[in-house]
């Protein structure tokens, strides 16, 4: 009874997820917000693989691969949008983007 | 078995420290480099969970492609390469409070629900299912049970690629 607890991995995922949430909320640079989103996606992947190992199934690993693929697509489009914002406004500061404010 | 716990906590410490630096450092390039440390350590945790194919994919896709994309993004948006105090919002304390409250709720729920469940050892026969290795099982699974989602992800990646080129093209 000395092997790994499921909760070790789940709590590690929770810590990583919350650090990512903090980054999304507290950062002003759009590129850094995208990096924090990567932290959140990695936390989800740790949980998927830990549950897959718990149930002895590869479904967790397969879905983790899908998440990695979607993360790649998300970063590609996200950075293209950030680049476009930079070209139009010469800044990637999220506080400057307040046109929709009532 | 003790070695596994030892490695788990060592890698987890690297993950938590590097992730903390990603969201707190004042230098954009340092944030990208700490992100590499986080991603590599997460890949090490996948190896500990006997998911070696996902670990290899993590290194190839995340560290090989996504971090390079981030560095290009930093370069093209001409973020200040040195220290920059303006990277964190002045109301960061409410973000920190939200994150801490969220973690408290999650930790309570997890400890309450899964307090004593144990993951099988990576050498567990259930993981090394039919074909001897995790990679073979994963690929069999992708090309049989999950074939339709796999093709959908392929089309999505193509669409995202075309979309990113259309957005970032200069004209």
mmCIF file of C-alpha atoms in Angstrom:
data_model
loop_
_atom_site.group_PDB
_atom_site.id
_atom_site.type_symbol
_atom_site.label_atom_id
_atom_site.label_comp_id
_atom_site.label_asym_id
_atom_site.label_seq_id
_atom_site.Cartn_x
_atom_site.Cartn_y
_atom_site.Cartn_z
ATOM 1 C CA UNK A 1 0.000 0.000 0.000
ATOM 2 C CA UNK A 2 2.826 2.316 -0.761
ATOM 3 C CA UNK A 3 2.055 3.367 -4.326
ATOM 4 C CA UNK A 4 0.758 6.640 -5.599
ATOM 5 C CA UNK A 5 -2.520 8.161 -4.512
ATOM 6 C CA UNK A 6 -4.916 9.313 -7.204
ATOM 7 C CA UNK A 7 -5.405 12.465 -5.178
ATOM 8 C CA UNK A 8 -1.736 13.429 -5.500
ATOM 9 C CA UNK A 9 -2.241 13.892 -9.215
ATOM 10 C CA UNK A 10 -5.664 15.484 -8.876
ATOM 11 C CA UNK A 11 -4.428 18.027 -6.318
ATOM 12 C CA UNK A 12 -1.382 18.804 -8.489
ATOM 13 C CA UNK A 13 -3.827 19.411 -11.352
ATOM 14 C CA UNK A 14 -5.919 21.662 -9.107
ATOM 15 C CA UNK A 15 -2.860 23.741 -8.126
ATOM 16 C CA UNK A 16 -1.824 24.102 -11.775
ATOM 17 C CA UNK A 17 -5.388 24.990 -12.786
ATOM 18 C CA UNK A 18 -5.675 27.693 -10.110
ATOM 19 C CA UNK A 19 -2.295 29.191 -11.033
ATOM 20 C CA UNK A 20 -3.552 29.345 -14.626
ATOM 21 C CA UNK A 21 -6.791 31.013 -13.540
ATOM 22 C CA UNK A 22 -4.773 33.559 -11.570
ATOM 23 C CA UNK A 23 -2.647 34.247 -14.651
ATOM 24 C CA UNK A 24 -5.705 34.745 -16.865
ATOM 25 C CA UNK A 25 -7.238 37.162 -14.344
ATOM 26 C CA UNK A 26 -4.144 39.116 -13.298
ATOM 27 C CA UNK A 27 -2.019 39.431 -16.442
ATOM 28 C CA UNK A 28 -2.331 42.389 -18.806
ATOM 29 C CA UNK A 29 -0.226 41.117 -21.694
ATOM 30 C CA UNK A 30 -2.310 39.034 -24.138
ATOM 31 C CA UNK A 31 0.543 36.593 -24.846
ATOM 32 C CA UNK A 32 0.921 35.887 -21.111
ATOM 33 C CA UNK A 33 -2.830 35.231 -20.850
ATOM 34 C CA UNK A 34 -2.499 32.636 -23.630
ATOM 35 C CA UNK A 35 0.380 31.019 -21.681
ATOM 36 C CA UNK A 36 -1.826 30.833 -18.576
ATOM 37 C CA UNK A 37 -4.502 29.093 -20.672
ATOM 38 C CA UNK A 38 -1.865 26.481 -21.556
ATOM 39 C CA UNK A 39 -1.312 25.886 -17.825
ATOM 40 C CA UNK A 40 -5.063 25.287 -17.406
ATOM 41 C CA UNK A 41 -5.140 22.814 -20.321
ATOM 42 C CA UNK A 42 -2.157 20.932 -18.850
ATOM 43 C CA UNK A 43 -3.944 20.654 -15.513
ATOM 44 C CA UNK A 44 -6.897 19.079 -17.325
ATOM 45 C CA UNK A 45 -4.569 16.641 -19.107
ATOM 46 C CA UNK A 46 -3.007 15.503 -15.812
ATOM 47 C CA UNK A 47 -6.494 14.754 -14.501
ATOM 48 C CA UNK A 48 -7.484 12.857 -17.663
ATOM 49 C CA UNK A 49 -4.384 10.665 -17.557
ATOM 50 C CA UNK A 50 -4.644 10.054 -13.801
ATOM 51 C CA UNK A 51 -8.234 8.861 -14.178
ATOM 52 C CA UNK A 52 -7.211 6.757 -17.182
ATOM 53 C CA UNK A 53 -4.538 5.086 -15.054
ATOM 54 C CA UNK A 54 -7.015 4.573 -12.227
ATOM 55 C CA UNK A 55 -9.478 2.764 -14.478
ATOM 56 C CA UNK A 56 -6.816 0.944 -16.501
ATOM 57 C CA UNK A 57 -8.146 2.392 -19.743
ATOM 58 C CA UNK A 58 -6.448 4.297 -22.555
ATOM 59 C CA UNK A 59 -9.447 6.609 -23.039
ATOM 60 C CA UNK A 60 -7.777 9.184 -20.764
ATOM 61 C CA UNK A 61 -4.606 9.165 -22.870
ATOM 62 C CA UNK A 62 -6.618 9.434 -26.109
ATOM 63 C CA UNK A 63 -8.578 12.418 -24.853
ATOM 64 C CA UNK A 64 -5.371 14.018 -23.557
ATOM 65 C CA UNK A 65 -4.009 13.744 -27.106
ATOM 66 C CA UNK A 66 -7.147 15.436 -28.427
ATOM 67 C CA UNK A 67 -6.715 18.219 -25.857
ATOM 68 C CA UNK A 68 -3.086 18.703 -26.981
ATOM 69 C CA UNK A 69 -4.205 18.952 -30.627
ATOM 70 C CA UNK A 70 -6.939 21.455 -29.768
ATOM 71 C CA UNK A 71 -4.461 23.464 -27.671
ATOM 72 C CA UNK A 72 -2.165 23.695 -30.696
ATOM 73 C CA UNK A 73 -5.054 24.980 -32.836
ATOM 74 C CA UNK A 74 -6.076 27.425 -30.095
ATOM 75 C CA UNK A 75 -2.575 28.875 -29.731
ATOM 76 C CA UNK A 76 -2.209 29.245 -33.504
ATOM 77 C CA UNK A 77 -5.442 31.177 -33.923
ATOM 78 C CA UNK A 78 -5.023 33.040 -30.614
ATOM 79 C CA UNK A 79 -1.557 34.323 -31.471
ATOM 80 C CA UNK A 80 -2.766 35.324 -34.964
ATOM 81 C CA UNK A 81 -5.513 37.393 -33.322
ATOM 82 C CA UNK A 82 -3.019 38.932 -30.864
ATOM 83 C CA UNK A 83 -0.741 39.793 -33.782
ATOM 84 C CA UNK A 84 -3.632 41.441 -35.614
ATOM 85 C CA UNK A 85 -4.514 43.473 -32.496
ATOM 86 C CA UNK A 86 -0.876 44.528 -32.206
ATOM 87 C CA UNK A 87 -0.831 45.647 -35.852
ATOM 88 C CA UNK A 88 -3.976 47.725 -35.430
ATOM 89 C CA UNK A 89 -3.218 49.292 -32.054
ATOM 90 C CA UNK A 90 0.566 48.967 -31.460
ATOM 91 C CA UNK A 91 -0.148 47.366 -28.089
ATOM 92 C CA UNK A 92 -1.183 43.981 -26.650
ATOM 93 C CA UNK A 93 -2.282 45.447 -23.322
ATOM 94 C CA UNK A 94 -5.688 43.989 -22.511
ATOM 95 C CA UNK A 95 -6.654 47.075 -20.461
ATOM 96 C CA UNK A 96 -6.471 49.200 -23.603
ATOM 97 C CA UNK A 97 -9.178 47.165 -25.316
ATOM 98 C CA UNK A 98 -12.235 48.833 -23.858
ATOM 99 C CA UNK A 99 -14.308 49.763 -26.937
ATOM 100 C CA UNK A 100 -17.197 47.549 -25.830
ATOM 101 C CA UNK A 101 -17.406 49.309 -22.464
ATOM 102 C CA UNK A 102 -20.821 50.963 -22.006
ATOM 103 C CA UNK B 1 7.399 2.342 -4.918
ATOM 104 C CA UNK B 2 8.987 4.807 -2.546
ATOM 105 C CA UNK B 3 11.024 6.014 -5.508
ATOM 106 C CA UNK B 4 7.811 6.774 -7.362
ATOM 107 C CA UNK B 5 6.505 8.974 -4.571
ATOM 108 C CA UNK B 6 9.893 10.651 -4.313
ATOM 109 C CA UNK B 7 9.930 11.442 -8.035
ATOM 110 C CA UNK B 8 6.302 12.543 -7.940
ATOM 111 C CA UNK B 9 6.971 15.139 -5.257
ATOM 112 C CA UNK B 10 10.223 16.324 -6.857
ATOM 113 C CA UNK B 11 8.539 16.831 -10.243
ATOM 114 C CA UNK B 12 5.440 18.354 -8.644
ATOM 115 C CA UNK B 13 7.641 20.902 -6.844
ATOM 116 C CA UNK B 14 9.223 21.884 -10.175
ATOM 117 C CA UNK B 15 5.761 22.190 -11.780
ATOM 118 C CA UNK B 16 4.321 24.365 -9.020
ATOM 119 C CA UNK B 17 7.376 26.631 -8.759
ATOM 120 C CA UNK B 18 7.696 27.093 -12.535
ATOM 121 C CA UNK B 19 3.958 27.656 -13.028
ATOM 122 C CA UNK B 20 4.062 30.251 -10.244
ATOM 123 C CA UNK B 21 6.919 32.006 -11.999
ATOM 124 C CA UNK B 22 5.042 31.890 -15.334
ATOM 125 C CA UNK B 23 2.189 33.894 -13.827
ATOM 126 C CA UNK B 24 4.305 36.231 -11.682
ATOM 127 C CA UNK B 25 7.555 36.996 -13.526
ATOM 128 C CA UNK B 26 8.133 40.494 -14.883
ATOM 129 C CA UNK B 27 9.880 39.291 -18.016
ATOM 130 C CA UNK B 28 7.866 37.881 -20.934
ATOM 131 C CA UNK B 29 10.716 35.737 -22.267
ATOM 132 C CA UNK B 30 11.360 34.271 -18.810
ATOM 133 C CA UNK B 31 7.657 33.377 -18.623
ATOM 134 C CA UNK B 32 7.988 31.400 -21.880
ATOM 135 C CA UNK B 33 11.092 29.609 -20.575
ATOM 136 C CA UNK B 34 9.413 28.735 -17.260
ATOM 137 C CA UNK B 35 6.508 27.435 -19.348
ATOM 138 C CA UNK B 36 8.988 25.001 -20.950
ATOM 139 C CA UNK B 37 9.917 23.752 -17.453
ATOM 140 C CA UNK B 38 6.236 23.270 -16.582
ATOM 141 C CA UNK B 39 5.489 21.391 -19.807
ATOM 142 C CA UNK B 40 8.553 19.130 -19.520
ATOM 143 C CA UNK B 41 7.715 18.293 -15.887
ATOM 144 C CA UNK B 42 4.115 17.532 -16.814
ATOM 145 C CA UNK B 43 5.485 15.146 -19.476
ATOM 146 C CA UNK B 44 7.526 13.492 -16.693
ATOM 147 C CA UNK B 45 4.340 13.029 -14.664
ATOM 148 C CA UNK B 46 2.750 11.340 -17.695
ATOM 149 C CA UNK B 47 5.664 8.889 -17.767
ATOM 150 C CA UNK B 48 5.053 8.230 -14.065
ATOM 151 C CA UNK B 49 1.440 7.422 -14.990
ATOM 152 C CA UNK B 50 2.631 5.019 -17.740
ATOM 153 C CA UNK B 51 1.329 7.224 -20.578
ATOM 154 C CA UNK B 52 4.618 7.409 -22.473
ATOM 155 C CA UNK B 53 3.042 8.209 -25.851
ATOM 156 C CA UNK B 54 1.260 11.261 -24.454
ATOM 157 C CA UNK B 55 4.531 12.303 -22.794
ATOM 158 C CA UNK B 56 6.366 12.143 -26.144
ATOM 159 C CA UNK B 57 3.543 14.055 -27.846
ATOM 160 C CA UNK B 58 3.635 16.654 -25.071
ATOM 161 C CA UNK B 59 7.346 17.246 -25.643
ATOM 162 C CA UNK B 60 7.008 17.348 -29.447
ATOM 163 C CA UNK B 61 3.877 19.474 -29.735
ATOM 164 C CA UNK B 62 4.066 21.708 -26.668
ATOM 165 C CA UNK B 63 7.788 22.309 -26.242
ATOM 166 C CA UNK B 64 8.645 21.842 -29.920
ATOM 167 C CA UNK B 65 5.843 23.815 -31.520
ATOM 168 C CA UNK B 66 3.697 25.807 -29.110
ATOM 169 C CA UNK B 67 6.514 27.394 -27.081
ATOM 170 C CA UNK B 68 8.305 28.360 -30.300
ATOM 171 C CA UNK B 69 5.035 29.917 -31.469
ATOM 172 C CA UNK B 70 4.876 31.846 -28.174
ATOM 173 C CA UNK B 71 8.425 33.095 -28.641
ATOM 174 C CA UNK B 72 7.521 34.244 -32.154
ATOM 175 C CA UNK B 73 4.442 35.949 -30.723
ATOM 176 C CA UNK B 74 6.605 37.750 -28.125
ATOM 177 C CA UNK B 75 9.034 38.801 -30.856
ATOM 178 C CA UNK B 76 6.381 40.008 -33.302
ATOM 179 C CA UNK B 77 4.400 41.979 -30.717
ATOM 180 C CA UNK B 78 7.668 43.629 -29.621
ATOM 181 C CA UNK B 79 7.057 43.094 -25.936
ATOM 182 C CA UNK B 80 9.803 44.576 -23.793
ATOM 183 C CA UNK B 81 12.486 41.908 -23.530
ATOM 184 C CA UNK B 82 13.811 43.123 -20.195
ATOM 185 C CA UNK B 83 11.900 43.466 -16.938
ATOM 186 C CA UNK B 84 8.527 45.161 -17.340
ATOM 187 C CA UNK B 85 6.425 46.191 -14.347
ATOM 188 C CA UNK B 86 3.266 46.645 -16.421
ATOM 189 C CA UNK B 87 2.657 42.948 -17.081
ATOM 190 C CA UNK B 88 0.470 42.362 -14.040
ATOM 191 C CA UNK B 89 -2.797 44.151 -13.453
ATOM 192 C CA UNK B 90 -2.922 46.505 -10.480
ATOM 193 C CA UNK B 91 -5.936 44.609 -9.111
ATOM 194 C CA UNK B 92 -4.043 41.304 -9.102
ATOM 195 C CA UNK B 93 -5.047 40.683 -5.487
ATOM 196 C CA UNK B 94 -8.659 39.928 -6.463
ATOM 197 C CA UNK B 95 -7.392 37.467 -9.070
ATOM 198 C CA UNK B 96 -5.281 35.803 -6.381
ATOM 199 C CA UNK B 97 -8.266 35.664 -4.031
ATOM 200 C CA UNK B 98 -10.363 34.027 -6.767
ATOM 201 C CA UNK B 99 -7.656 31.444 -7.453
ATOM 202 C CA UNK B 100 -7.196 30.624 -3.752
ATOM 203 C CA UNK B 101 -10.960 30.307 -3.201
ATOM 204 C CA UNK B 102 -11.239 28.071 -6.278
ATOM 205 C CA UNK B 103 -8.402 25.889 -5.021
ATOM 206 C CA UNK B 104 -10.003 25.596 -1.595
ATOM 207 C CA UNK B 105 -13.271 24.379 -3.132
ATOM 208 C CA UNK B 106 -11.488 21.947 -5.469
ATOM 209 C CA UNK B 107 -9.204 20.579 -2.741
ATOM 210 C CA UNK B 108 -12.149 20.045 -0.395
ATOM 211 C CA UNK B 109 -14.156 18.244 -3.084
ATOM 212 C CA UNK B 110 -11.215 16.067 -4.163
ATOM 213 C CA UNK B 111 -10.162 15.041 -0.653
ATOM 214 C CA UNK B 112 -13.786 14.393 0.245
ATOM 215 C CA UNK B 113 -14.395 12.194 -2.812
ATOM 216 C CA UNK B 114 -11.074 10.482 -3.618
ATOM 217 C CA UNK B 115 -9.234 10.572 -0.293
ATOM 218 C CA UNK B 116 -8.031 6.948 -0.337
ATOM 219 C CA UNK B 117 -8.244 5.819 -3.973
ATOM 220 C CA UNK B 118 -4.969 4.545 -5.350
ATOM 221 C CA UNK B 119 -3.726 4.646 -8.903
ATOM 222 C CA UNK B 120 -2.444 1.290 -10.164
ATOM 223 C CA UNK B 121 1.296 0.996 -10.605
ATOM 224 C CA UNK B 122 2.511 1.880 -14.100
ATOM 225 C CA UNK B 123 3.438 -1.780 -14.583
ATOM 226 C CA UNK B 124 -0.135 -2.757 -13.790
ATOM 227 C CA UNK B 125 -1.344 -5.458 -16.219
ATOM 228 C CA UNK B 126 -4.553 -3.530 -16.841
ATOM 229 C CA UNK B 127 -2.592 -0.626 -18.316
ATOM 230 C CA UNK B 128 -0.259 -2.822 -20.350
ATOM 231 C CA UNK B 129 -3.459 -4.123 -21.822
ATOM 232 C CA UNK B 130 -3.490 -6.333 -24.905
ATOM 233 C CA UNK B 131 -0.550 -5.513 -27.098
ATOM 234 C CA UNK B 132 2.169 -5.187 -24.537
ATOM 235 C CA UNK B 133 2.677 -1.427 -24.644
ATOM 236 C CA UNK B 134 0.639 1.648 -23.897
ATOM 237 C CA UNK B 135 1.554 3.236 -27.235
ATOM 238 C CA UNK B 136 0.202 0.290 -29.228
ATOM 239 C CA UNK B 137 -3.009 0.272 -27.215
ATOM 240 C CA UNK B 138 -3.462 4.036 -27.645
ATOM 241 C CA UNK B 139 -2.935 3.898 -31.406
ATOM 242 C CA UNK B 140 -5.288 0.910 -31.791
ATOM 243 C CA UNK B 141 -7.862 2.821 -29.784
ATOM 244 C CA UNK B 142 -7.477 6.016 -31.843
ATOM 245 C CA UNK B 143 -7.883 4.189 -35.141
ATOM 246 C CA UNK B 144 -10.853 2.097 -34.054
ATOM 247 C CA UNK B 145 -13.034 3.422 -31.239
ATOM 248 C CA UNK B 146 -12.095 7.088 -31.600
ATOM 249 C CA UNK B 147 -11.659 7.234 -35.383
ATOM 250 C CA UNK B 148 -14.405 9.805 -36.016
ATOM 251 C CA UNK B 149 -13.242 12.252 -33.306
ATOM 252 C CA UNK B 150 -9.680 11.797 -34.565
ATOM 253 C CA UNK B 151 -10.663 12.774 -38.106
ATOM 254 C CA UNK B 152 -12.700 15.691 -36.732
ATOM 255 C CA UNK B 153 -9.612 16.923 -34.845
ATOM 256 C CA UNK B 154 -7.560 16.631 -38.033
ATOM 257 C CA UNK B 155 -10.052 18.796 -39.953
ATOM 258 C CA UNK B 156 -10.169 21.247 -37.030
ATOM 259 C CA UNK B 157 -6.366 21.572 -37.078
ATOM 260 C CA UNK B 158 -6.443 22.228 -40.817
ATOM 261 C CA UNK B 159 -9.175 24.834 -40.381
ATOM 262 C CA UNK B 160 -7.234 26.509 -37.558
ATOM 263 C CA UNK B 161 -4.072 26.541 -39.670
ATOM 264 C CA UNK B 162 -5.858 28.167 -42.613
ATOM 265 C CA UNK B 163 -7.610 30.589 -40.259
ATOM 266 C CA UNK B 164 -4.346 31.601 -38.569
ATOM 267 C CA UNK B 165 -2.677 32.243 -41.932
ATOM 268 C CA UNK B 166 -5.648 34.308 -43.161
ATOM 269 C CA UNK B 167 -5.670 36.358 -39.951
ATOM 270 C CA UNK B 168 -1.931 37.002 -39.757
ATOM 271 C CA UNK B 169 -1.318 37.603 -43.477
ATOM 272 C CA UNK B 170 -0.136 41.101 -44.349
ATOM 273 C CA UNK B 171 -2.239 42.789 -47.042
#
